[in-house]
Amino acid sequence: MADIQTQLEEHLKNGKNWEKMKTPVPGVGITKVPGTKSRPPMLFLAINPVNEDGSPMKRKDLFVKNKRELVKFSELLTDDKVLQLINELEAVNPSKKKKEAKKLKM
C-alpha cells in the first residue's frame, strides 16, 4: 500500500476537480479544489459530521486548507461562549416537529 503522501500527490495530480477521496475517519474526506488565476489546484480537508447511520449531517462540507485554519476552527468550536450561544439559539429557535406518516382511515 502506498504511503499517505504518495496517495495525496496522485490525487492532486490526476484527480478531477471537486473529486472526493474517502479517509478512514468518518466525516472527513479530501477534495481536490480547482486552481484559480492566483493559485494552483489544491487538496482540502472536507469535514462534514455523519449521523449514526453514516449519512452526512449537512448538505455542504466545511473545507479546511491548512493546519492554521483547522486550529482556529477547533478553538472556536470548543469556546465556552460559543457553547453558551448555541444553547441560547436552541432555546429560541422553534423545535423541529416529527412528521407522522399519514394513515388511511377506513
PDB file of C-alpha atoms in Angstrom:
ATOM      1  CA  MET A   1       0.000   0.000   0.000  1.00  0.00           C
ATOM      2  CA  ALA A   2       1.310   3.403  -0.947  1.00  0.00           C
ATOM      3  CA  ASP A   3       2.069   5.858   1.828  1.00  0.00           C
ATOM      4  CA  ILE A   4      -0.364   8.685   2.542  1.00  0.00           C
ATOM      5  CA  GLN A   5       1.677  11.452   0.917  1.00  0.00           C
ATOM      6  CA  THR A   6       2.074   9.458  -2.314  1.00  0.00           C
ATOM      7  CA  GLN A   7      -1.680   8.837  -2.467  1.00  0.00           C
ATOM      8  CA  LEU A   8      -2.384  12.527  -1.902  1.00  0.00           C
ATOM      9  CA  GLU A   9       0.109  13.592  -4.584  1.00  0.00           C
ATOM     10  CA  GLU A  10      -1.545  11.157  -7.001  1.00  0.00           C
ATOM     11  CA  HIS A  11      -4.996  12.575  -6.202  1.00  0.00           C
ATOM     12  CA  LEU A  12      -3.753  16.150  -6.653  1.00  0.00           C
ATOM     13  CA  LYS A  13      -2.083  15.322  -9.965  1.00  0.00           C
ATOM     14  CA  ASN A  14      -4.670  13.000 -11.532  1.00  0.00           C
ATOM     15  CA  GLY A  15      -7.927  13.629  -9.674  1.00  0.00           C
ATOM     16  CA  LYS A  16     -10.755  15.539 -11.301  1.00  0.00           C
ATOM     17  CA  ASN A  17     -11.787  18.948  -9.958  1.00  0.00           C
ATOM     18  CA  TRP A  18     -14.026  18.534  -6.894  1.00  0.00           C
ATOM     19  CA  GLU A  19     -13.307  14.792  -6.795  1.00  0.00           C
ATOM     20  CA  LYS A  20     -13.568  13.429  -3.271  1.00  0.00           C
ATOM     21  CA  MET A  21     -11.297  10.867  -1.654  1.00  0.00           C
ATOM     22  CA  LYS A  22     -12.556   8.938   1.351  1.00  0.00           C
ATOM     23  CA  THR A  23     -10.473   8.630   4.505  1.00  0.00           C
ATOM     24  CA  PRO A  24     -10.694   6.166   7.395  1.00  0.00           C
ATOM     25  CA  VAL A  25     -12.063   8.995   9.574  1.00  0.00           C
ATOM     26  CA  PRO A  26     -15.891   9.166   9.440  1.00  0.00           C
ATOM     27  CA  GLY A  27     -16.995  12.644   8.363  1.00  0.00           C
ATOM     28  CA  VAL A  28     -13.584  13.624   6.966  1.00  0.00           C
ATOM     29  CA  GLY A  29     -12.619  13.393   3.308  1.00  0.00           C
ATOM     30  CA  ILE A  30     -10.191  15.031   0.922  1.00  0.00           C
ATOM     31  CA  THR A  31     -11.397  17.094  -2.030  1.00  0.00           C
ATOM     32  CA  LYS A  32      -9.403  18.396  -4.974  1.00  0.00           C
ATOM     33  CA  VAL A  33     -10.289  22.066  -5.403  1.00  0.00           C
ATOM     34  CA  PRO A  34      -9.575  23.570  -8.839  1.00  0.00           C
ATOM     35  CA  GLY A  35      -6.976  26.260  -9.282  1.00  0.00           C
ATOM     36  CA  THR A  36      -7.732  29.911  -9.856  1.00  0.00           C
ATOM     37  CA  LYS A  37      -5.816  32.698 -11.582  1.00  0.00           C
ATOM     38  CA  SER A  38      -3.844  33.288  -8.407  1.00  0.00           C
ATOM     39  CA  ARG A  39      -3.296  29.756  -7.039  1.00  0.00           C
ATOM     40  CA  PRO A  40      -2.830  26.218  -8.341  1.00  0.00           C
ATOM     41  CA  PRO A  41      -5.208  23.306  -7.641  1.00  0.00           C
ATOM     42  CA  MET A  42      -5.064  22.187  -4.010  1.00  0.00           C
ATOM     43  CA  LEU A  43      -6.320  19.436  -1.738  1.00  0.00           C
ATOM     44  CA  PHE A  44      -8.580  20.441   1.148  1.00  0.00           C
ATOM     45  CA  LEU A  45      -9.935  18.509   4.098  1.00  0.00           C
ATOM     46  CA  ALA A  46     -13.685  18.221   3.624  1.00  0.00           C
ATOM     47  CA  ILE A  47     -15.349  17.984   7.030  1.00  0.00           C
ATOM     48  CA  ASN A  48     -18.984  17.008   7.462  1.00  0.00           C
ATOM     49  CA  PRO A  49     -20.065  15.117  10.586  1.00  0.00           C
ATOM     50  CA  VAL A  50     -22.090  11.960   9.997  1.00  0.00           C
ATOM     51  CA  ASN A  51     -25.226  10.632  11.711  1.00  0.00           C
ATOM     52  CA  GLU A  52     -25.487   7.256  13.391  1.00  0.00           C
ATOM     53  CA  ASP A  53     -26.399   5.734  10.019  1.00  0.00           C
ATOM     54  CA  GLY A  54     -23.302   7.244   8.358  1.00  0.00           C
ATOM     55  CA  SER A  55     -25.094   9.891   6.303  1.00  0.00           C
ATOM     56  CA  PRO A  56     -23.779  13.494   6.324  1.00  0.00           C
ATOM     57  CA  MET A  57     -25.434  15.905   8.752  1.00  0.00           C
ATOM     58  CA  LYS A  58     -25.060  18.949   6.462  1.00  0.00           C
ATOM     59  CA  ARG A  59     -25.585  19.456   2.730  1.00  0.00           C
ATOM     60  CA  LYS A  60     -22.168  21.037   2.233  1.00  0.00           C
ATOM     61  CA  ASP A  61     -18.741  20.261   3.609  1.00  0.00           C
ATOM     62  CA  LEU A  62     -16.529  22.610   5.579  1.00  0.00           C
ATOM     63  CA  PHE A  63     -13.283  22.966   3.580  1.00  0.00           C
ATOM     64  CA  VAL A  64     -10.041  23.392   5.512  1.00  0.00           C
ATOM     65  CA  LYS A  65      -6.814  24.007   3.602  1.00  0.00           C
ATOM     66  CA  ASN A  66      -4.147  24.144   6.328  1.00  0.00           C
ATOM     67  CA  LYS A  67      -3.344  23.421   9.949  1.00  0.00           C
ATOM     68  CA  ARG A  68      -3.774  27.073  10.956  1.00  0.00           C
ATOM     69  CA  GLU A  69      -7.396  27.096   9.766  1.00  0.00           C
ATOM     70  CA  LEU A  70      -8.071  23.768  11.472  1.00  0.00           C
ATOM     71  CA  VAL A  71      -6.685  25.038  14.784  1.00  0.00           C
ATOM     72  CA  LYS A  72      -8.748  28.248  14.554  1.00  0.00           C
ATOM     73  CA  PHE A  73     -11.963  26.323  13.804  1.00  0.00           C
ATOM     74  CA  SER A  74     -11.197  23.954  16.666  1.00  0.00           C
ATOM     75  CA  GLU A  75     -10.646  26.874  19.055  1.00  0.00           C
ATOM     76  CA  LEU A  76     -13.934  28.470  18.014  1.00  0.00           C
ATOM     77  CA  LEU A  77     -15.938  25.261  18.244  1.00  0.00           C
ATOM     78  CA  THR A  78     -14.655  24.485  21.739  1.00  0.00           C
ATOM     79  CA  ASP A  79     -15.034  28.028  23.116  1.00  0.00           C
ATOM     80  CA  ASP A  80     -17.355  28.164  26.149  1.00  0.00           C
ATOM     81  CA  LYS A  81     -19.074  31.287  24.806  1.00  0.00           C
ATOM     82  CA  VAL A  82     -19.902  29.507  21.541  1.00  0.00           C
ATOM     83  CA  LEU A  83     -21.441  26.656  23.546  1.00  0.00           C
ATOM     84  CA  GLN A  84     -23.470  29.206  25.513  1.00  0.00           C
ATOM     85  CA  LEU A  85     -24.617  30.853  22.258  1.00  0.00           C
ATOM     86  CA  ILE A  86     -25.751  27.560  20.727  1.00  0.00           C
ATOM     87  CA  ASN A  87     -27.695  26.740  23.895  1.00  0.00           C
ATOM     88  CA  GLU A  88     -29.439  30.118  23.649  1.00  0.00           C
ATOM     89  CA  LEU A  89     -30.175  29.559  19.945  1.00  0.00           C
ATOM     90  CA  GLU A  90     -31.701  26.161  20.669  1.00  0.00           C
ATOM     91  CA  ALA A  91     -33.912  27.745  23.327  1.00  0.00           C
ATOM     92  CA  VAL A  92     -35.127  30.477  20.940  1.00  0.00           C
ATOM     93  CA  ASN A  93     -35.462  28.541  17.679  1.00  0.00           C
ATOM     94  CA  PRO A  94     -38.647  26.567  17.072  1.00  0.00           C
ATOM     95  CA  SER A  95     -38.183  22.862  17.595  1.00  0.00           C
ATOM     96  CA  LYS A  96     -38.464  20.562  14.631  1.00  0.00           C
ATOM     97  CA  LYS A  97     -41.684  18.615  14.752  1.00  0.00           C
ATOM     98  CA  LYS A  98     -41.555  14.980  13.778  1.00  0.00           C
ATOM     99  CA  LYS A  99     -43.733  14.307  10.785  1.00  0.00           C
ATOM    100  CA  GLU A 100     -46.048  11.406  11.313  1.00  0.00           C
ATOM    101  CA  ALA A 101     -46.874   9.248   8.349  1.00  0.00           C
ATOM    102  CA  LYS A 102     -50.382   9.800   7.065  1.00  0.00           C
ATOM    103  CA  LYS A 103     -52.683   6.935   7.830  1.00  0.00           C
ATOM    104  CA  LEU A 104     -55.618   5.952   5.654  1.00  0.00           C
ATOM    105  CA  LYS A 105     -58.896   5.873   7.573  1.00  0.00           C
ATOM    106  CA  MET A 106     -61.357   3.218   6.511  1.00  0.00           C
TER     107      MET A 106
END
